[in-house]
PDB file of C-alpha atoms in Angstrom:
ATOM      1  CA  SER A  19     -12.559   3.545  -8.959  1.00  0.00           C
ATOM      2  CA  SER A  20     -10.064   0.438  -8.484  1.00  0.00           C
ATOM      3  CA  GLU A  21      -9.123  -1.664 -11.169  1.00  0.00           C
ATOM      4  CA  LEU A  22      -8.862  -4.601  -8.706  1.00  0.00           C
ATOM      5  CA  THR A  23     -11.989  -5.596  -7.302  1.00  0.00           C
ATOM      6  CA  GLN A  24     -12.417  -7.784  -4.181  1.00  0.00           C
ATOM      7  CA  ASP A  25     -15.373  -8.878  -2.274  1.00  0.00           C
ATOM      8  CA  PRO A  26     -16.188  -6.581   0.687  1.00  0.00           C
ATOM      9  CA  ALA A  27     -16.656  -9.108   3.461  1.00  0.00           C
ATOM     10  CA  VAL A  28     -16.130 -12.825   4.219  1.00  0.00           C
ATOM     11  CA  SER A  29     -16.408 -14.944   7.298  1.00  0.00           C
ATOM     12  CA  VAL A  30     -14.835 -18.023   8.453  1.00  0.00           C
ATOM     13  CA  ALA A  31     -15.124 -20.241  11.371  1.00  0.00           C
ATOM     14  CA  LEU A  32     -12.164 -20.675  13.747  1.00  0.00           C
ATOM     15  CA  GLY A  33      -9.739 -23.268  12.150  1.00  0.00           C
ATOM     16  CA  GLN A  34     -11.466 -23.383   8.795  1.00  0.00           C
ATOM     17  CA  THR A  35     -10.312 -22.397   5.476  1.00  0.00           C
ATOM     18  CA  VAL A  36     -11.214 -19.052   3.661  1.00  0.00           C
ATOM     19  CA  ARG A  37     -10.210 -17.861   0.248  1.00  0.00           C
ATOM     20  CA  ILE A  38     -10.022 -14.173  -0.746  1.00  0.00           C
ATOM     21  CA  THR A  39     -10.129 -13.136  -4.243  1.00  0.00           C
ATOM     22  CA  CYS A  40      -9.064 -10.142  -6.402  1.00  0.00           C
ATOM     23  CA  GLN A  41     -10.073  -9.707  -9.944  1.00  0.00           C
ATOM     24  CA  GLY A  42      -8.539  -7.382 -12.601  1.00  0.00           C
ATOM     25  CA  ASP A  43      -7.259  -7.666 -16.158  1.00  0.00           C
ATOM     26  CA  SER A  44      -3.631  -6.679 -15.069  1.00  0.00           C
ATOM     27  CA  LEU A  45      -3.556  -9.927 -13.061  1.00  0.00           C
ATOM     28  CA  ARG A  46      -3.278 -11.672 -16.284  1.00  0.00           C
ATOM     29  CA  THR A  47       0.318 -10.379 -16.774  1.00  0.00           C
ATOM     30  CA  TYR A  48       1.492  -9.504 -13.141  1.00  0.00           C
ATOM     31  CA  TYR A  49       1.142 -11.073  -9.806  1.00  0.00           C
ATOM     32  CA  ALA A  50      -0.736  -9.693  -6.866  1.00  0.00           C
ATOM     33  CA  SER A  51       0.866  -9.086  -3.465  1.00  0.00           C
ATOM     34  CA  TRP A  52      -1.596  -9.160  -0.417  1.00  0.00           C
ATOM     35  CA  TYR A  53      -1.597  -7.067   2.872  1.00  0.00           C
ATOM     36  CA  GLN A  54      -3.167  -7.839   6.092  1.00  0.00           C
ATOM     37  CA  GLN A  55      -4.325  -4.551   8.108  1.00  0.00           C
ATOM     38  CA  LYS A  56      -5.682  -4.464  11.586  1.00  0.00           C
ATOM     39  CA  PRO A  57      -7.448  -1.451  13.106  1.00  0.00           C
ATOM     40  CA  GLY A  58      -4.977   1.447  13.755  1.00  0.00           C
ATOM     41  CA  GLN A  59      -2.035  -0.349  12.258  1.00  0.00           C
ATOM     42  CA  ALA A  60       0.012  -0.003   9.232  1.00  0.00           C
ATOM     43  CA  PRO A  61      -0.564  -2.722   6.424  1.00  0.00           C
ATOM     44  CA  VAL A  62       1.646  -5.628   6.615  1.00  0.00           C
ATOM     45  CA  LEU A  63       2.899  -7.654   3.577  1.00  0.00           C
ATOM     46  CA  VAL A  64       1.770 -11.330   3.685  1.00  0.00           C
ATOM     47  CA  VAL A  65       2.268 -12.929   0.495  1.00  0.00           C
ATOM     48  CA  TYR A  66       3.727 -11.648  -2.818  1.00  0.00           C
ATOM     49  CA  GLY A  67       4.858 -12.930  -6.322  1.00  0.00           C
ATOM     50  CA  LYS A  68       3.965 -16.588  -7.484  1.00  0.00           C
ATOM     51  CA  ASN A  69       3.265 -17.729  -3.640  1.00  0.00           C
ATOM     52  CA  ASN A  70       5.956 -16.147  -1.401  1.00  0.00           C
ATOM     53  CA  ARG A  71       5.835 -15.202   2.270  1.00  0.00           C
ATOM     54  CA  PRO A  72       8.010 -12.587   3.960  1.00  0.00           C
ATOM     55  CA  SER A  73      10.209 -13.654   7.008  1.00  0.00           C
ATOM     56  CA  GLY A  74       7.855 -14.097  10.046  1.00  0.00           C
ATOM     57  CA  ILE A  75       4.447 -14.585   8.036  1.00  0.00           C
ATOM     58  CA  PRO A  76       2.839 -18.062   8.919  1.00  0.00           C
ATOM     59  CA  ASP A  77       2.740 -20.660   6.471  1.00  0.00           C
ATOM     60  CA  ARG A  78      -1.077 -20.739   6.794  1.00  0.00           C
ATOM     61  CA  PHE A  79      -1.089 -17.760   4.426  1.00  0.00           C
ATOM     62  CA  SER A  80      -0.716 -18.848   0.629  1.00  0.00           C
ATOM     63  CA  GLY A  81      -1.476 -17.134  -2.773  1.00  0.00           C
ATOM     64  CA  SER A  82      -2.316 -18.368  -6.063  1.00  0.00           C
ATOM     65  CA  ASN A  83      -3.199 -17.078  -9.427  1.00  0.00           C
ATOM     66  CA  SER A  84      -5.605 -17.859 -12.453  1.00  0.00           C
ATOM     67  CA  GLY A  85      -6.393 -15.890 -15.414  1.00  0.00           C
ATOM     68  CA  ASN A  86      -7.470 -12.388 -14.046  1.00  0.00           C
ATOM     69  CA  THR A  87      -7.981 -13.764 -10.592  1.00  0.00           C
ATOM     70  CA  ALA A  88      -5.511 -13.854  -7.665  1.00  0.00           C
ATOM     71  CA  SER A  89      -6.377 -15.436  -4.326  1.00  0.00           C
ATOM     72  CA  LEU A  90      -5.063 -15.422  -0.920  1.00  0.00           C
ATOM     73  CA  THR A  91      -5.880 -18.452   1.248  1.00  0.00           C
ATOM     74  CA  ILE A  92      -5.829 -18.742   4.979  1.00  0.00           C
ATOM     75  CA  THR A  93      -5.653 -22.568   5.935  1.00  0.00           C
ATOM     76  CA  GLY A  94      -6.753 -22.939   9.615  1.00  0.00           C
ATOM     77  CA  ALA A  95      -7.624 -19.478  10.316  1.00  0.00           C
ATOM     78  CA  LEU A  96      -7.026 -18.076  13.746  1.00  0.00           C
ATOM     79  CA  ALA A  97      -8.726 -15.271  15.807  1.00  0.00           C
ATOM     80  CA  GLU A  98      -5.715 -13.145  15.100  1.00  0.00           C
ATOM     81  CA  ASP A  99      -6.338 -13.419  11.551  1.00  0.00           C
ATOM     82  CA  GLU A 100      -9.458 -11.234  11.649  1.00  0.00           C
ATOM     83  CA  ALA A 101      -8.397  -8.164   9.688  1.00  0.00           C
ATOM     84  CA  ASP A 102      -8.919  -6.209   6.522  1.00  0.00           C
ATOM     85  CA  TYR A 103      -6.934  -7.750   3.529  1.00  0.00           C
ATOM     86  CA  TYR A 104      -5.835  -5.713   0.327  1.00  0.00           C
ATOM     87  CA  CYS A 105      -4.649  -6.876  -2.951  1.00  0.00           C
ATOM     88  CA  ASN A 106      -2.007  -4.853  -4.927  1.00  0.00           C
ATOM     89  CA  SER A 107      -0.683  -5.119  -8.465  1.00  0.00           C
ATOM     90  CA  ARG A 108       0.344  -3.151 -11.439  1.00  0.00           C
ATOM     91  CA  ASP A 109      -2.418  -1.167 -13.204  1.00  0.00           C
ATOM     92  CA  SER A 110      -3.544  -1.441 -16.836  1.00  0.00           C
ATOM     93  CA  SER A 111      -0.720   0.838 -17.883  1.00  0.00           C
ATOM     94  CA  GLY A 112       1.802  -1.751 -16.251  1.00  0.00           C
ATOM     95  CA  ARG A 113       3.637   1.694 -15.256  1.00  0.00           C
ATOM     96  CA  ARG A 114       1.820   2.259 -11.837  1.00  0.00           C
ATOM     97  CA  GLY A 115       0.267   0.301  -8.963  1.00  0.00           C
ATOM     98  CA  VAL A 116      -3.274  -0.016  -7.640  1.00  0.00           C
ATOM     99  CA  PHE A 117      -4.686  -1.536  -4.384  1.00  0.00           C
ATOM    100  CA  GLY A 118      -7.788  -3.580  -4.535  1.00  0.00           C
ATOM    101  CA  THR A 119     -11.024  -2.550  -2.873  1.00  0.00           C
ATOM    102  CA  GLY A 120     -10.333  -4.531   0.149  1.00  0.00           C
ATOM    103  CA  THR A 121     -11.953  -7.522   2.054  1.00  0.00           C
ATOM    104  CA  LYS A 122     -12.897  -7.623   5.831  1.00  0.00           C
ATOM    105  CA  VAL A 123     -12.420 -11.095   7.196  1.00  0.00           C
ATOM    106  CA  THR A 124     -14.320 -11.964  10.175  1.00  0.00           C
ATOM    107  CA  VAL A 125     -13.393 -15.177  12.424  1.00  0.00           C
ATOM    108  CA  LEU A 126     -16.467 -16.622  13.984  1.00  0.00           C
TER     109      LEU A 126
ATOM    110  CA  GLU B   7      16.966  -2.901  10.220  1.00  0.00           C
ATOM    111  CA  VAL B   8      14.949  -1.374   7.576  1.00  0.00           C
ATOM    112  CA  GLN B   9      12.869   1.482   8.851  1.00  0.00           C
ATOM    113  CA  LEU B  10      10.385   4.181   7.477  1.00  0.00           C
ATOM    114  CA  VAL B  11       9.961   6.883   9.879  1.00  0.00           C
ATOM    115  CA  GLN B  12       7.036   9.430   8.889  1.00  0.00           C
ATOM    116  CA  SER B  13       6.716  12.951  10.319  1.00  0.00           C
ATOM    117  CA  GLY B  14       3.898  13.652  12.909  1.00  0.00           C
ATOM    118  CA  ALA B  15       0.371  14.351  12.826  1.00  0.00           C
ATOM    119  CA  GLU B  16      -0.790  17.546  11.342  1.00  0.00           C
ATOM    120  CA  ALA B  17      -3.919  19.980  11.773  1.00  0.00           C
ATOM    121  CA  LYS B  18      -4.191  22.390   8.990  1.00  0.00           C
ATOM    122  CA  LYS B  19      -6.869  24.670   7.697  1.00  0.00           C
ATOM    123  CA  PRO B  20      -8.614  24.533   3.992  1.00  0.00           C
ATOM    124  CA  GLY B  21      -6.442  26.455   1.598  1.00  0.00           C
ATOM    125  CA  GLU B  22      -3.125  25.996   3.572  1.00  0.00           C
ATOM    126  CA  SER B  23       0.012  24.097   2.344  1.00  0.00           C
ATOM    127  CA  LEU B  24       1.637  21.107   3.785  1.00  0.00           C
ATOM    128  CA  LYS B  25       4.597  18.829   3.250  1.00  0.00           C
ATOM    129  CA  ILE B  26       4.847  15.600   5.168  1.00  0.00           C
ATOM    130  CA  SER B  27       8.034  13.351   5.134  1.00  0.00           C
ATOM    131  CA  CYS B  28       9.325   9.624   5.221  1.00  0.00           C
ATOM    132  CA  LYS B  29      12.742   9.006   6.283  1.00  0.00           C
ATOM    133  CA  GLY B  30      14.271   5.665   5.415  1.00  0.00           C
ATOM    134  CA  SER B  31      17.128   3.932   7.026  1.00  0.00           C
ATOM    135  CA  GLY B  32      18.640   0.543   7.210  1.00  0.00           C
ATOM    136  CA  TYR B  33      18.921   0.079   3.399  1.00  0.00           C
ATOM    137  CA  SER B  34      20.056   1.750   0.236  1.00  0.00           C
ATOM    138  CA  PHE B  35      17.448   4.291  -0.088  1.00  0.00           C
ATOM    139  CA  THR B  36      18.221   5.196  -3.801  1.00  0.00           C
ATOM    140  CA  ASN B  37      17.637   1.761  -5.038  1.00  0.00           C
ATOM    141  CA  PHE B  38      13.938   1.124  -3.873  1.00  0.00           C
ATOM    142  CA  TRP B  39      10.569   2.823  -4.935  1.00  0.00           C
ATOM    143  CA  ILE B  40       8.681   4.796  -2.136  1.00  0.00           C
ATOM    144  CA  GLY B  41       5.050   4.820  -2.461  1.00  0.00           C
ATOM    145  CA  TRP B  42       2.633   7.088  -0.720  1.00  0.00           C
ATOM    146  CA  VAL B  43      -0.867   5.521   0.168  1.00  0.00           C
ATOM    147  CA  ARG B  44      -3.894   7.475   1.306  1.00  0.00           C
ATOM    148  CA  GLN B  45      -6.560   5.967   3.835  1.00  0.00           C
ATOM    149  CA  MET B  46      -9.491   8.109   4.303  1.00  0.00           C
ATOM    150  CA  PRO B  47     -11.412   7.485   7.656  1.00  0.00           C
ATOM    151  CA  GLY B  48     -12.988   4.251   7.452  1.00  0.00           C
ATOM    152  CA  LYS B  49     -11.872   3.370   3.702  1.00  0.00           C
ATOM    153  CA  GLY B  50      -9.649   1.217   1.761  1.00  0.00           C
ATOM    154  CA  LEU B  51      -5.985   1.628   0.609  1.00  0.00           C
ATOM    155  CA  GLU B  52      -5.265   4.151  -2.372  1.00  0.00           C
ATOM    156  CA  LEU B  53      -1.841   4.366  -4.167  1.00  0.00           C
ATOM    157  CA  MET B  54      -1.235   7.970  -4.696  1.00  0.00           C
ATOM    158  CA  GLY B  55       2.081   7.753  -6.578  1.00  0.00           C
ATOM    159  CA  ILE B  56       5.582   6.420  -6.483  1.00  0.00           C
ATOM    160  CA  ILE B  57       9.062   7.687  -6.814  1.00  0.00           C
ATOM    161  CA  TYR B  58      12.595   6.056  -7.411  1.00  0.00           C
ATOM    162  CA  PRO B  59      14.956   8.374  -5.278  1.00  0.00           C
ATOM    163  CA  GLY B  60      17.882   7.189  -7.369  1.00  0.00           C
ATOM    164  CA  ASP B  61      16.826   9.115 -10.392  1.00  0.00           C
ATOM    165  CA  SER B  62      13.665  10.950  -9.180  1.00  0.00           C
ATOM    166  CA  ASP B  63      11.355   8.754 -11.818  1.00  0.00           C
ATOM    167  CA  THR B  64       7.974   9.981 -10.259  1.00  0.00           C
ATOM    168  CA  ARG B  65       4.449   8.332 -11.404  1.00  0.00           C
ATOM    169  CA  TYR B  66       1.541   9.522  -9.910  1.00  0.00           C
ATOM    170  CA  SER B  67      -1.815   7.608  -9.958  1.00  0.00           C
ATOM    171  CA  PRO B  68      -4.561   9.233 -12.263  1.00  0.00           C
ATOM    172  CA  SER B  69      -6.877  10.331  -9.422  1.00  0.00           C
ATOM    173  CA  PHE B  70      -3.995  12.301  -7.811  1.00  0.00           C
ATOM    174  CA  GLN B  71      -2.002  13.664 -10.734  1.00  0.00           C
ATOM    175  CA  GLY B  72      -1.971  17.549 -10.263  1.00  0.00           C
ATOM    176  CA  GLN B  73      -3.307  17.107  -6.722  1.00  0.00           C
ATOM    177  CA  VAL B  74      -0.169  16.435  -4.893  1.00  0.00           C
ATOM    178  CA  THR B  75       3.615  16.434  -5.441  1.00  0.00           C
ATOM    179  CA  ILE B  76       5.934  13.570  -4.612  1.00  0.00           C
ATOM    180  CA  SER B  77       9.644  14.180  -4.228  1.00  0.00           C
ATOM    181  CA  ALA B  78      12.737  12.818  -2.421  1.00  0.00           C
ATOM    182  CA  ASP B  79      16.059  14.070  -1.376  1.00  0.00           C
ATOM    183  CA  MET B  80      18.713  11.347  -1.632  1.00  0.00           C
ATOM    184  CA  SER B  81      21.067  13.104   0.584  1.00  0.00           C
ATOM    185  CA  ILE B  82      18.814  12.624   3.696  1.00  0.00           C
ATOM    186  CA  SER B  83      17.192   9.545   2.721  1.00  0.00           C
ATOM    187  CA  THR B  84      13.753  11.267   2.646  1.00  0.00           C
ATOM    188  CA  ALA B  85      10.903  11.263   0.537  1.00  0.00           C
ATOM    189  CA  TYR B  86       8.221  14.054   0.819  1.00  0.00           C
ATOM    190  CA  LEU B  87       4.268  14.319  -0.310  1.00  0.00           C
ATOM    191  CA  GLN B  88       3.049  17.701  -0.394  1.00  0.00           C
ATOM    192  CA  TRP B  89       0.048  19.671  -1.099  1.00  0.00           C
ATOM    193  CA  SER B  90      -0.261  23.554  -2.101  1.00  0.00           C
ATOM    194  CA  SER B  91      -3.826  24.027  -1.167  1.00  0.00           C
ATOM    195  CA  LEU B  92      -5.548  21.596   1.272  1.00  0.00           C
ATOM    196  CA  LYS B  93      -9.194  20.614   1.254  1.00  0.00           C
ATOM    197  CA  ALA B  94     -11.453  19.122   3.928  1.00  0.00           C
ATOM    198  CA  SER B  95     -11.296  16.010   1.714  1.00  0.00           C
ATOM    199  CA  ASP B  96      -7.779  15.775   2.020  1.00  0.00           C
ATOM    200  CA  THR B  97      -8.261  14.543   5.671  1.00  0.00           C
ATOM    201  CA  ALA B  98      -6.841  10.862   5.830  1.00  0.00           C
ATOM    202  CA  MET B  99      -3.848   8.759   7.165  1.00  0.00           C
ATOM    203  CA  TYR B 100      -0.961   8.745   4.588  1.00  0.00           C
ATOM    204  CA  PHE B 101       1.317   5.877   4.573  1.00  0.00           C
ATOM    205  CA  CYS B 102       4.702   5.733   2.908  1.00  0.00           C
ATOM    206  CA  ALA B 103       6.027   2.324   1.915  1.00  0.00           C
ATOM    207  CA  ARG B 104       9.085   0.997   0.199  1.00  0.00           C
ATOM    208  CA  GLY B 105       8.738  -1.180  -3.015  1.00  0.00           C
ATOM    209  CA  PRO B 106      11.450  -3.168  -4.817  1.00  0.00           C
ATOM    210  CA  PRO B 107      13.317  -1.761  -7.751  1.00  0.00           C
ATOM    211  CA  ASN B 108      11.994  -4.159 -10.364  1.00  0.00           C
ATOM    212  CA  ASP B 109       8.210  -3.361  -9.568  1.00  0.00           C
ATOM    213  CA  TYR B 110       6.294  -0.403 -10.044  1.00  0.00           C
ATOM    214  CA  GLY B 111       3.700   0.227  -7.146  1.00  0.00           C
ATOM    215  CA  ALA B 112       3.426  -3.174  -6.018  1.00  0.00           C
ATOM    216  CA  ASN B 113       5.155  -5.585  -3.399  1.00  0.00           C
ATOM    217  CA  PHE B 114       5.495  -3.079  -0.547  1.00  0.00           C
ATOM    218  CA  ASP B 115       7.458  -4.905   2.169  1.00  0.00           C
ATOM    219  CA  TYR B 116       8.149  -2.094   4.565  1.00  0.00           C
ATOM    220  CA  TRP B 117       5.800   0.591   5.753  1.00  0.00           C
ATOM    221  CA  GLY B 118       5.897   3.911   7.935  1.00  0.00           C
ATOM    222  CA  GLN B 119       3.648   4.309  10.760  1.00  0.00           C
ATOM    223  CA  GLY B 120       1.563   6.702   9.220  1.00  0.00           C
ATOM    224  CA  THR B 121       0.785  10.347   9.105  1.00  0.00           C
ATOM    225  CA  LEU B 122      -2.601  11.687   9.994  1.00  0.00           C
ATOM    226  CA  VAL B 123      -3.618  14.778   8.409  1.00  0.00           C
ATOM    227  CA  THR B 124      -6.845  16.559   9.379  1.00  0.00           C
ATOM    228  CA  VAL B 125      -8.099  19.590   7.579  1.00  0.00           C
ATOM    229  CA  SER B 126     -10.681  21.565   9.152  1.00  0.00           C
ATOM    230  CA  SER B 127     -11.872  25.088   9.378  1.00  0.00           C
TER     231      SER B 127
END
């Protein structure tokens, strides 16, 4: 079982804001990175570090951290944001990584 | 342009061996981690392990230790994932991904296209 836990599914109305959370003890020490995966495609990094976005990722994606919880917020969700989202960070040993359980985001 | 190009889909029988590859280009292959990620049909992402080609430092996730072997050949900028005896439960899509030198198993910024492995008798 994963050391990083996410809610299995969330939904958001078009244009509204949704927050996806990721919980795990290692998040007290390490930042999470976040990935978007659409059906049949490889994951795409959308947020990493304290709150950084790779080139080309829209600024409606943002990240935050508090205690053992990391969050990905999509502000003004678009239909194209409907996807699976995974968090990723180091595991409890600090020597390896682990992915979260994943959250399916539905845009209504 | 950074690219990770993986080998093609494989159809194998239980008990057979397999080695799939991931070739990096457009960056210094020896200075970034390569991670291998499994995605079983309809399931989530699982980090199998990581390798630092510069010194072959290899770290396996506990669930995959002893089940697979990760290696790299710096001379051809290629990382590998291999099985000695496949099982039907190894049927999955396998991705390779690039990670930064200062992190272990996180912040994967470039991904391969995936290699579909199907194991069936």
